[in-house]
Each structure stands twice: as structure tokens, then as C-alpha cells.
Short mmCIF file of C-alpha atoms in Angstrom, two decimals:
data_model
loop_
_atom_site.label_atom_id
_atom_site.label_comp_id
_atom_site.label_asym_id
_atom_site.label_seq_id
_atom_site.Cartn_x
_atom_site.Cartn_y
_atom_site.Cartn_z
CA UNK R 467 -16.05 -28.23 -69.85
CA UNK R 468 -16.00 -30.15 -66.56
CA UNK R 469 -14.83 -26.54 -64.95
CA UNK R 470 -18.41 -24.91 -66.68
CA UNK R 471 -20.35 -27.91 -64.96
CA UNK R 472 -18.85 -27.17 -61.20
CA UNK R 473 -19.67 -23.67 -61.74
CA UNK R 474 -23.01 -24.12 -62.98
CA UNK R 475 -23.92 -26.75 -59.69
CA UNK R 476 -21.61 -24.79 -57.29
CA UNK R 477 -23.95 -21.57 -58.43
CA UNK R 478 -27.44 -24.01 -58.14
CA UNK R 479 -25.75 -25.39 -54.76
CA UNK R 480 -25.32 -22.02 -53.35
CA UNK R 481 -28.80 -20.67 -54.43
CA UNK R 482 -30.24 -24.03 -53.02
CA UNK R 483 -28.45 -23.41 -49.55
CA UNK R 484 -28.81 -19.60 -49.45
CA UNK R 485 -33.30 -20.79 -49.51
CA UNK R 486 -32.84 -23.04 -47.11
CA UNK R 487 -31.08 -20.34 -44.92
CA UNK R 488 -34.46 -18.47 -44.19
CA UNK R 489 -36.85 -20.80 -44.47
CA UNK R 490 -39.39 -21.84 -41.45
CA UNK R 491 -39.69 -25.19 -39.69
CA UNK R 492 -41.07 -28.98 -41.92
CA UNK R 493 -43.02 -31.65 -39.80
CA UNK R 494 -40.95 -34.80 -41.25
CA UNK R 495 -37.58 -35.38 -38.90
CA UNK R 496 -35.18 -38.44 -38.60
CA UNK R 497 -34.52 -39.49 -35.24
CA UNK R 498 -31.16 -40.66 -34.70
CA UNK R 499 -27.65 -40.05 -36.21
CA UNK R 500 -27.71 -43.63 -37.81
CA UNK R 501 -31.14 -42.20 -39.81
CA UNK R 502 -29.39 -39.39 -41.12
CA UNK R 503 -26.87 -41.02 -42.52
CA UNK R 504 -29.15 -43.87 -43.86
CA UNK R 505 -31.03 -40.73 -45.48
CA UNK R 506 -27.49 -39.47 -46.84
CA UNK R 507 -26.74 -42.64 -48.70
CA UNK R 508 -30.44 -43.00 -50.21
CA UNK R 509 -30.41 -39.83 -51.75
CA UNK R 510 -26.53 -39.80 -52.91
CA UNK R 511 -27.46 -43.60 -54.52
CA UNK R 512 -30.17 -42.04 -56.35
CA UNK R 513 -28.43 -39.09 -58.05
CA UNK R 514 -25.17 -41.35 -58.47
CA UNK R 515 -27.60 -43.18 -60.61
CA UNK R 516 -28.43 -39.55 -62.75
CA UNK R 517 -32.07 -39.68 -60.78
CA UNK R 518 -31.17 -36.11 -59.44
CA UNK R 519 -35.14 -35.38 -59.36
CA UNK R 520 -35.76 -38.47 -57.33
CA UNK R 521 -32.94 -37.37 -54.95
CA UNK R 522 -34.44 -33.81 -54.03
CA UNK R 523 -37.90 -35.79 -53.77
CA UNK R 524 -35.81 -37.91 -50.67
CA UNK R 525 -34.68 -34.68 -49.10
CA UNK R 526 -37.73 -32.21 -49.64
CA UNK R 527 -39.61 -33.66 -46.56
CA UNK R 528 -36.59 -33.67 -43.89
CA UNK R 529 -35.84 -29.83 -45.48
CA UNK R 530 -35.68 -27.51 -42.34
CA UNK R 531 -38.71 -24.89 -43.90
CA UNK R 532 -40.43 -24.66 -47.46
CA UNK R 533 -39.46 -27.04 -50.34
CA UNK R 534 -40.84 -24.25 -52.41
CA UNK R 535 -37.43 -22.79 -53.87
CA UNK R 536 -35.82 -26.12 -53.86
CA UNK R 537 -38.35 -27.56 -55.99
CA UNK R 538 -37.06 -25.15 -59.12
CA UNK R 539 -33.31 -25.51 -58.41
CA UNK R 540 -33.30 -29.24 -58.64
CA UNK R 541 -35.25 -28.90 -61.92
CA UNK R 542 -32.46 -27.19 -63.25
CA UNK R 543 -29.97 -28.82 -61.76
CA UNK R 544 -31.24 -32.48 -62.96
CA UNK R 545 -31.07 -30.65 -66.85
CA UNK R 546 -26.91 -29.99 -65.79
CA UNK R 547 -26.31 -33.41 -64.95
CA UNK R 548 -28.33 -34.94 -67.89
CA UNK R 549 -26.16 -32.66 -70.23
CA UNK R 550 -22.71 -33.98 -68.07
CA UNK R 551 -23.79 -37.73 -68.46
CA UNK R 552 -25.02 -36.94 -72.19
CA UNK R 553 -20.98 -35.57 -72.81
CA UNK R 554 -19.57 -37.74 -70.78
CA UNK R 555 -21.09 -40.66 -70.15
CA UNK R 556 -23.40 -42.57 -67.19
CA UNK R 557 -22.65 -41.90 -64.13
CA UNK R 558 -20.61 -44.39 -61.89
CA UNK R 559 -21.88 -43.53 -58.80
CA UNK R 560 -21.44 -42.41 -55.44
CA UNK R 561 -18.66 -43.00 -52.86
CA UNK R 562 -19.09 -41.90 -49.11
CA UNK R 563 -16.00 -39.89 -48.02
CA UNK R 564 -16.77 -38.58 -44.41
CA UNK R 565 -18.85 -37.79 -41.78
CA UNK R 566 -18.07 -34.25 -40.10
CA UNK R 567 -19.90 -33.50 -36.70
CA UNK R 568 -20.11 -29.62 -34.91
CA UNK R 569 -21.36 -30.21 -31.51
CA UNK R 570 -24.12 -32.55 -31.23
CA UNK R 571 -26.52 -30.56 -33.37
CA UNK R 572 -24.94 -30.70 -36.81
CA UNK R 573 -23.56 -33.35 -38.94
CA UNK R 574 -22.35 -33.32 -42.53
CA UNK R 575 -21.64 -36.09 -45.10
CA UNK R 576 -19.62 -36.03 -47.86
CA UNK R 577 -19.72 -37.95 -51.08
CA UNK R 578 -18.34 -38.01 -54.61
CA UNK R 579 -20.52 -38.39 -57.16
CA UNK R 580 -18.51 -40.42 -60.28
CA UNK R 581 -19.01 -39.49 -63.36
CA UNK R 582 -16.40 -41.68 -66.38
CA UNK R 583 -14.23 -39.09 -66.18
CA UNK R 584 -14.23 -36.45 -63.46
CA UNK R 585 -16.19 -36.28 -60.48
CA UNK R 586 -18.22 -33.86 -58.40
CA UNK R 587 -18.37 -33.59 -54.03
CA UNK R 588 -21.56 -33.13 -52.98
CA UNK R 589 -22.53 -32.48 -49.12
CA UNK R 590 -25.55 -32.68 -47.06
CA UNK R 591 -25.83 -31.37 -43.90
CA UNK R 592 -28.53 -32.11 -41.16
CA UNK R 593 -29.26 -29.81 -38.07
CA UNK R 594 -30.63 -31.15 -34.78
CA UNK R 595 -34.02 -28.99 -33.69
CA UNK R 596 -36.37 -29.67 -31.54
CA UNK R 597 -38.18 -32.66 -32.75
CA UNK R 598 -35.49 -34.54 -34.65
CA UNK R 599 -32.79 -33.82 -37.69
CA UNK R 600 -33.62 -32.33 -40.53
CA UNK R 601 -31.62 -30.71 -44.05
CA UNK R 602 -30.34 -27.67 -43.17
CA UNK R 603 -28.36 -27.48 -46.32
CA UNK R 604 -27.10 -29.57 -49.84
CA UNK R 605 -24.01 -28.05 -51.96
CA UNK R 606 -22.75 -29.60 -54.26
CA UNK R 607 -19.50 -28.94 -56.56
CA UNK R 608 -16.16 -26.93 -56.13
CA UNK R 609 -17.69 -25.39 -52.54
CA UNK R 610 -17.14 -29.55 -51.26
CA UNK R 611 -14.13 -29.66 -49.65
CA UNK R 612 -13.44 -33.47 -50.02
CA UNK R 613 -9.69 -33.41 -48.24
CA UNK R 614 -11.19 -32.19 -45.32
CA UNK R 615 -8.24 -32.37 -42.43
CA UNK R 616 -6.59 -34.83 -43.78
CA UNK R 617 -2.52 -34.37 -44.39
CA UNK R 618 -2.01 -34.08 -47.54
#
């Protein structure tokens, strides 16, 4: 089952990102790198918590262009978590993992989301335009590459 779930949110994760990819610009920006990362946490806490519609209402104002087709994704999203935490059990919560930086005009953090069981990476990452950072992009399941460079 757990592989049907990271299917289901990879596919939502990549239909969530491929929006954001041609969207146009949002007024609301954070303004330094410790922001962004204070952002990160407050929406990972809430869906570690199951409140996955209370986490896309945290990141639909930074989004980099129209909330419009992330509005409908998180809907359906929030109904896949509520059926993971309904077969498995509540959620445990989040767990920070890393920060990864391109430049000085992109920055992604990494989390696990714990569920009793299994778990599930999620990402967020924030681009630097003109007038501050803003979500360029959220993905969240098997796409998450929680290893990152480490040796393994």
C-alpha cells in the first residue's frame, strides 16, 4: 500500500510543480534565507500534524504566480494523507533533513514527514526574484531524494 500512496503524492507533487512552472509573479516575498527556512518548518509542522490544507494555505501567498492550480491539488492531496493516517495511523511528524543551496538564488529543504510506519520526503524549494524569495516548487514523495550526497 505505502508504494500506491508515494505514487499517488509523487503524481500530485509533480502536477503541483509542473503549475508552478508557468505561472506569473505573487506580491507576498520573505526576505532573508533565515525566513525561508522559518517558512519551511511552519508549513512541514502543519502537515506533519495531517493539516495538509493548512500547509498549502502557508505556502499559497509566497507561490511564485497563481495559487489557482495549487488550490485543487492540495484538496486532493489532503484526501491521500487522511486515507494514509486512517490505515496507518496519526502522523508523527516532521524531521528537517537538509538545506541544499544553487547559487544564491535557490534554496531547497528537505523533510520527512513520519507517518507509524513508513515515511514520506517532501521538499520545498524557494527562488530568489526581484523583490524577495518566494515557492518556486513543493514535491513531495519518491521524487525526494533524502540521501542527498551523502556516502552511503
Amino acid at each position: 500500500m505505502k508504494i500506491k500512496l508515494v505514487q499517488r503524492m509523487s503524481y500530485w507533487g509533480i502536477a503541483l510543480m509542473a503549475a508552478a512552472s508557468s505561472l506569473t509573479a505573487h506580491a507576498d516575498r520573505l526576505q532573508t534565507l533565515d525566513e525561508v527556512r522559518q517558512h519551511a518548518d511552519k508549513v512541514m509542522s502543519s502537515i506533519g500534524k495531517g493539516e495538509v490544507q493548512q500547509g498549502f494555505d502557508i505556502i499559497i501567498p509566497y507561490l511564485i504566480g497563481d495559487s489557482g492550480p495549487w488550490k485543487g491539488g492540495s484538496l486532493q492531496l489532503n484526501d491521500a494523507i487522511q486515507k494514509w493516517i486512517k490505515q496507518d495511523g496519526a502522523l508523527r511528524g516532521n524531521e528537517f533533513v537538509r538545506t541544499d543551496t544553487v547559487g544564491t538564488s535557490l534554496v531547497r529543504h528537505v523533510y520527512l514527514i513520519k507517518g507509524p510506519v513508513t515515511y514520506v520526503g517532501w521538499q520545498i524549494d524557494y527562488y530568489k526574484v526581484a523583490d524577495g524569495w518566494g515557492v518556486a516548487n513543493f514535491n513531495m514523495g519518491d521524487k525526494v531524494d533524502l540521501f542527498g550526497d551523502r556516502k552511503r
